[in-house]
Coordinates of C-alpha atoms in Angstrom, one line a residue:
M1 CA -22.4 -156.0 -137.8
S2 CA -20.4 -157.0 -134.7
G3 CA -17.2 -155.9 -136.6
R4 CA -18.6 -152.4 -137.2
R5 CA -19.6 -152.2 -133.5
E6 CA -16.1 -153.3 -132.4
R7 CA -14.5 -150.7 -134.7
G8 CA -16.8 -148.0 -133.4
V9 CA -16.0 -148.9 -129.8
A10 CA -12.3 -148.9 -130.6
L11 CA -12.6 -145.4 -132.3
L12 CA -14.4 -144.1 -129.2
I13 CA -11.6 -145.4 -126.9
V14 CA -9.0 -143.8 -129.1
L15 CA -10.9 -140.5 -129.1
W16 CA -11.3 -140.6 -125.3
G17 CA -7.6 -141.5 -125.0
C18 CA -6.6 -138.5 -127.2
T19 CA -8.8 -136.3 -125.2
L20 CA -7.3 -137.4 -121.9
L21 CA -3.8 -137.0 -123.3
A22 CA -4.7 -133.5 -124.4
I23 CA -6.0 -132.6 -121.0
M24 CA -2.9 -134.0 -119.3
L25 CA -0.6 -132.1 -121.7
G26 CA -2.5 -128.9 -121.1
G27 CA -2.2 -129.4 -117.3
F28 CA 1.5 -130.1 -117.6
A29 CA 2.0 -127.0 -119.7
A30 CA 0.0 -124.8 -117.2
L31 CA 2.0 -126.3 -114.3
A32 CA 5.3 -125.7 -116.2
R33 CA 4.3 -122.1 -116.9
T34 CA 3.3 -121.5 -113.3
E35 CA 6.6 -122.9 -112.0
G36 CA 8.4 -120.8 -114.5
L37 CA 6.7 -117.7 -113.3
Q38 CA 7.4 -118.6 -109.7
A39 CA 11.0 -119.2 -110.4
R40 CA 11.3 -115.8 -112.2
Y41 CA 9.6 -114.1 -109.3
Q42 CA 11.8 -115.8 -106.7
F43 CA 14.9 -114.9 -108.7
A44 CA 13.8 -111.3 -109.1
Q45 CA 12.9 -111.1 -105.3
T46 CA 16.3 -112.5 -104.5
R47 CA 18.1 -109.9 -106.6
A48 CA 16.0 -107.2 -105.0
H49 CA 16.8 -108.5 -101.5
Y50 CA 20.6 -108.5 -102.2
A51 CA 20.4 -105.0 -103.7
A52 CA 18.7 -103.9 -100.4
E53 CA 21.5 -105.6 -98.4
A54 CA 24.0 -103.8 -100.6
G55 CA 22.3 -100.6 -99.6
V56 CA 22.8 -101.4 -95.9
M57 CA 26.5 -102.0 -96.5
R58 CA 26.8 -98.8 -98.5
A59 CA 25.2 -96.9 -95.7
I60 CA 27.7 -98.3 -93.2
E61 CA 30.5 -97.3 -95.4
G62 CA 29.1 -93.9 -95.9
L63 CA 28.7 -93.3 -92.2
Q64 CA 32.4 -94.2 -91.6
S65 CA 33.9 -92.3 -94.5
T66 CA 37.2 -90.8 -93.5
D67 CA 36.3 -87.8 -95.6
I68 CA 33.9 -85.9 -93.3
A69 CA 32.6 -83.8 -96.3
S70 CA 31.3 -86.9 -98.0
R71 CA 30.2 -88.7 -94.8
W72 CA 26.5 -89.6 -94.8
I73 CA 24.3 -87.8 -92.3
A74 CA 22.0 -89.8 -90.0
D75 CA 19.1 -87.4 -89.8
G76 CA 16.6 -89.3 -91.9
R77 CA 17.4 -87.7 -95.3
P78 CA 17.2 -90.1 -98.3
Y79 CA 20.2 -91.3 -100.2
V80 CA 19.6 -92.9 -103.6
F81 CA 22.1 -95.0 -105.7
A82 CA 21.9 -97.6 -108.5
F83 CA 23.0 -101.2 -107.9
E84 CA 23.0 -103.1 -111.2
D85 CA 19.3 -102.7 -112.4
A86 CA 17.9 -101.7 -109.0
Q87 CA 17.3 -98.3 -107.5
V88 CA 18.2 -98.3 -103.9
T89 CA 16.9 -95.7 -101.5
I90 CA 18.4 -95.5 -98.0
T91 CA 17.5 -93.5 -94.9
I92 CA 19.6 -93.4 -91.7
V93 CA 18.3 -92.3 -88.3
D94 CA 20.7 -91.9 -85.4
E95 CA 19.4 -93.7 -82.3
D96 CA 20.8 -90.9 -80.1
G97 CA 18.0 -88.7 -81.4
K98 CA 15.3 -90.9 -80.1
V99 CA 13.7 -91.3 -76.7
D100 CA 15.3 -94.2 -74.8
L101 CA 12.7 -96.4 -73.0
N102 CA 15.3 -97.5 -70.4
A103 CA 17.0 -94.1 -69.7
A104 CA 14.6 -91.3 -70.5
S105 CA 13.3 -89.1 -67.7
G106 CA 9.7 -89.0 -66.7
D107 CA 9.3 -85.6 -68.2
V108 CA 10.7 -86.6 -71.6
L109 CA 8.4 -89.7 -71.7
A110 CA 5.4 -87.6 -70.8
G111 CA 6.4 -85.0 -73.4
L112 CA 6.7 -87.7 -76.1
F113 CA 3.2 -89.1 -75.4
K114 CA 1.7 -85.6 -75.2
A115 CA 3.3 -84.6 -78.5
A116 CA 1.8 -87.8 -80.0
G117 CA -1.7 -86.7 -79.1
A118 CA -2.3 -88.0 -75.5
T119 CA -3.9 -85.8 -72.9
D120 CA -1.9 -84.4 -70.0
D121 CA -3.2 -87.0 -67.6
K122 CA -2.8 -89.9 -70.1
A123 CA 0.7 -88.8 -70.9
K124 CA 1.7 -88.7 -67.3
A125 CA 0.1 -92.1 -66.5
L126 CA 1.9 -93.7 -69.5
S127 CA 5.2 -92.1 -68.4
A128 CA 4.8 -93.6 -64.9
A129 CA 3.8 -97.0 -66.3
V130 CA 6.9 -97.1 -68.5
Q131 CA 9.1 -96.2 -65.6
D132 CA 7.4 -98.9 -63.4
W133 CA 7.9 -101.5 -66.2
R134 CA 11.6 -100.9 -66.2
R135 CA 12.0 -100.4 -62.4
P136 CA 12.6 -103.3 -60.0
G137 CA 10.2 -103.9 -57.1
D138 CA 6.5 -104.5 -56.6
A139 CA 5.4 -101.0 -55.5
A140 CA 3.8 -98.9 -58.1
S141 CA 4.7 -95.2 -58.4
P142 CA 1.8 -92.6 -58.3
N143 CA -0.3 -93.1 -61.4
G144 CA 2.0 -96.0 -62.4
A145 CA 1.4 -99.7 -62.9
K146 CA 2.8 -102.8 -61.3
K147 CA 1.4 -106.4 -61.2
P148 CA -1.9 -105.5 -59.4
Q149 CA -2.8 -102.8 -61.9
Y150 CA -2.2 -105.2 -64.8
E151 CA -4.3 -107.9 -63.1
A152 CA -7.1 -105.3 -62.5
A153 CA -7.0 -104.6 -66.3
S154 CA -7.5 -108.4 -66.9
L155 CA -4.0 -108.6 -68.6
P156 CA -2.3 -112.0 -68.3
Y157 CA 1.1 -110.5 -67.6
G158 CA 2.8 -107.8 -65.5
P159 CA 5.7 -105.4 -66.0
R160 CA 9.2 -106.8 -66.6
N161 CA 10.6 -105.0 -63.5
G162 CA 13.8 -104.6 -65.5
P163 CA 15.0 -102.9 -68.7
F164 CA 13.0 -103.1 -71.9
A165 CA 14.5 -105.9 -74.0
T166 CA 13.0 -104.5 -77.3
V167 CA 11.3 -101.4 -78.4
E168 CA 8.2 -103.4 -79.3
E169 CA 7.9 -104.5 -75.7
A170 CA 6.5 -101.0 -75.0
R171 CA 3.3 -102.1 -76.7
M172 CA 2.5 -104.1 -73.6
V173 CA 2.7 -101.3 -71.2
L174 CA -0.6 -100.6 -69.4
G175 CA -2.5 -97.8 -71.2
M176 CA -0.6 -98.0 -74.5
T177 CA -3.1 -97.9 -77.4
S178 CA -2.4 -99.1 -80.9
S179 CA -2.8 -95.6 -82.4
L180 CA -0.5 -94.1 -79.8
W181 CA 2.0 -96.8 -80.3
A182 CA 2.0 -96.3 -84.1
A183 CA 2.7 -92.6 -83.5
V184 CA 5.6 -93.0 -81.0
A185 CA 7.3 -96.1 -82.2
P186 CA 9.6 -94.4 -84.7
A187 CA 10.9 -92.1 -82.0
L188 CA 11.7 -94.9 -79.4
T189 CA 15.0 -96.7 -78.8
I190 CA 16.7 -98.8 -76.2
W191 CA 20.2 -98.1 -77.5
S192 CA 21.1 -94.5 -76.8
G193 CA 21.4 -94.6 -73.0
R194 CA 20.5 -90.9 -72.9
E195 CA 18.1 -89.1 -70.5
R196 CA 16.9 -87.0 -73.4
P197 CA 17.3 -87.1 -77.2
N198 CA 20.3 -85.5 -78.8
T199 CA 18.9 -82.4 -80.6
E200 CA 21.5 -82.7 -83.4
H201 CA 19.8 -85.9 -84.7
A202 CA 16.3 -85.9 -83.2
Q203 CA 13.3 -86.1 -85.5
P204 CA 10.3 -83.6 -84.9
L205 CA 8.4 -85.9 -82.5
A206 CA 11.5 -86.6 -80.4
L207 CA 12.4 -82.9 -80.3
A208 CA 8.9 -82.1 -79.1
A209 CA 9.4 -84.5 -76.1
I210 CA 12.3 -82.4 -74.7
P211 CA 11.0 -80.3 -71.8
G212 CA 11.2 -76.5 -72.2
L213 CA 12.1 -76.7 -75.9
G214 CA 8.6 -75.9 -77.3
Q215 CA 7.5 -76.0 -80.8
A216 CA 9.3 -72.8 -81.7
G217 CA 12.6 -74.2 -80.4
A218 CA 12.1 -77.4 -82.3
D219 CA 11.3 -75.5 -85.5
A220 CA 14.5 -73.4 -85.0
I221 CA 16.6 -76.6 -84.6
L222 CA 15.1 -78.2 -87.7
A223 CA 15.6 -75.0 -89.7
S224 CA 19.2 -74.7 -88.6
R225 CA 20.0 -78.2 -89.9
G226 CA 18.9 -77.2 -93.4
Q227 CA 21.3 -74.3 -93.4
A228 CA 24.2 -76.0 -91.6
N229 CA 27.3 -77.3 -93.4
G230 CA 26.9 -81.0 -94.2
A231 CA 30.4 -81.8 -92.9
A232 CA 29.5 -80.2 -89.6
I233 CA 26.3 -82.3 -89.2
A234 CA 28.0 -85.5 -90.3
G235 CA 30.8 -84.9 -87.8
G236 CA 28.2 -85.1 -85.0
N237 CA 26.9 -88.6 -86.0
G238 CA 26.6 -91.0 -83.1
V239 CA 27.6 -94.7 -83.2
T240 CA 24.2 -96.5 -83.2
H241 CA 22.0 -96.1 -86.3
T242 CA 18.9 -97.6 -87.8
I243 CA 19.3 -98.0 -91.6
R244 CA 16.4 -98.7 -93.9
A245 CA 17.1 -99.7 -97.4
E246 CA 14.5 -100.3 -100.2
A247 CA 15.5 -101.7 -103.6
I248 CA 13.2 -101.6 -106.6
L249 CA 14.1 -103.4 -109.8
D250 CA 13.2 -102.2 -113.3
D251 CA 10.2 -104.6 -113.4
G252 CA 8.8 -103.2 -110.1
T253 CA 10.0 -106.0 -107.9
R254 CA 10.6 -104.6 -104.4
S255 CA 12.5 -105.6 -101.3
S256 CA 13.2 -103.7 -98.1
L257 CA 15.5 -104.2 -95.0
T258 CA 15.7 -102.4 -91.7
S259 CA 18.8 -102.8 -89.6
T260 CA 20.1 -101.2 -86.4
V261 CA 23.9 -101.3 -86.3
R262 CA 26.5 -100.0 -83.9
L263 CA 29.7 -98.7 -85.5
R264 CA 33.0 -99.7 -84.1
G265 CA 35.4 -97.7 -86.2
I266 CA 37.7 -98.9 -89.0
R267 CA 40.7 -100.5 -87.4
S268 CA 42.9 -103.3 -88.5
G269 CA 41.5 -106.7 -87.4
N270 CA 38.3 -105.2 -86.0
Q271 CA 34.8 -105.8 -87.3
P272 CA 33.7 -102.3 -88.2
Y273 CA 30.1 -102.7 -87.0
A274 CA 27.8 -104.9 -85.0
V275 CA 24.2 -105.7 -86.0
L276 CA 21.8 -105.2 -83.1
R277 CA 18.6 -105.8 -85.0
W278 CA 17.8 -107.0 -88.5
R279 CA 14.3 -107.1 -90.0
E280 CA 13.1 -107.9 -93.5
G281 CA 10.1 -106.3 -95.2
D282 CA 8.1 -103.3 -94.1
V283 CA 8.3 -102.6 -90.4
E284 CA 5.1 -101.5 -88.5

């Protein structure tokens, strides 16, 4: 009797052992499958990333083509090309066509905010606040904002009292709302050094910021671009551009890059461009 009991106990132990082994093997198989999927995803993401980088390099080459007729135009139009098994879409915007936070006149700044939906009073106040942010000294301009006004608004900081270091810094200006920022951000720069946008490259919102131009004038400029010779437009490209490249693989894997570059020309022994800003992923 005891022998049967011992054999039964041994059988149960073997069955439990087999069950535990099966569970462990199943866990190892699931882990291996997960790691395999992660490795494939990372590999695909890396391929997409480098395809997007290739798009940025292709854009720089296109902007500096010695053949003006084939030179790429920096007015936001899309360029599409294939890189291995990725489709790469590129847009280029000339920074000269944007509103410079450090150089724009008060009228241009107010025009930009008004075109983005702000009331006249709000647009003028924001324009003054932007100018006070970049202007040295402690005295606020009429309707502007220096340290006391930021303290009164319970903000733990004040204006820089110097040039904007980044475009994103404008989000901190007193009176800037998230919705207004989202509207004006694509039209802002710190790299053009111009008092007003260059009408040859400006996008609709930046054109609307130019005093005296009006909607009719902006529409006429945009219409003339569509009719102009491509070589003539490309010949007017500036030297500082924001390039956005998006690469999509056949399996749907996607990667995007946004880079602001300053062209230096193609000369022997000279780096043809300088990167001013490099951001990966979608940019707000």
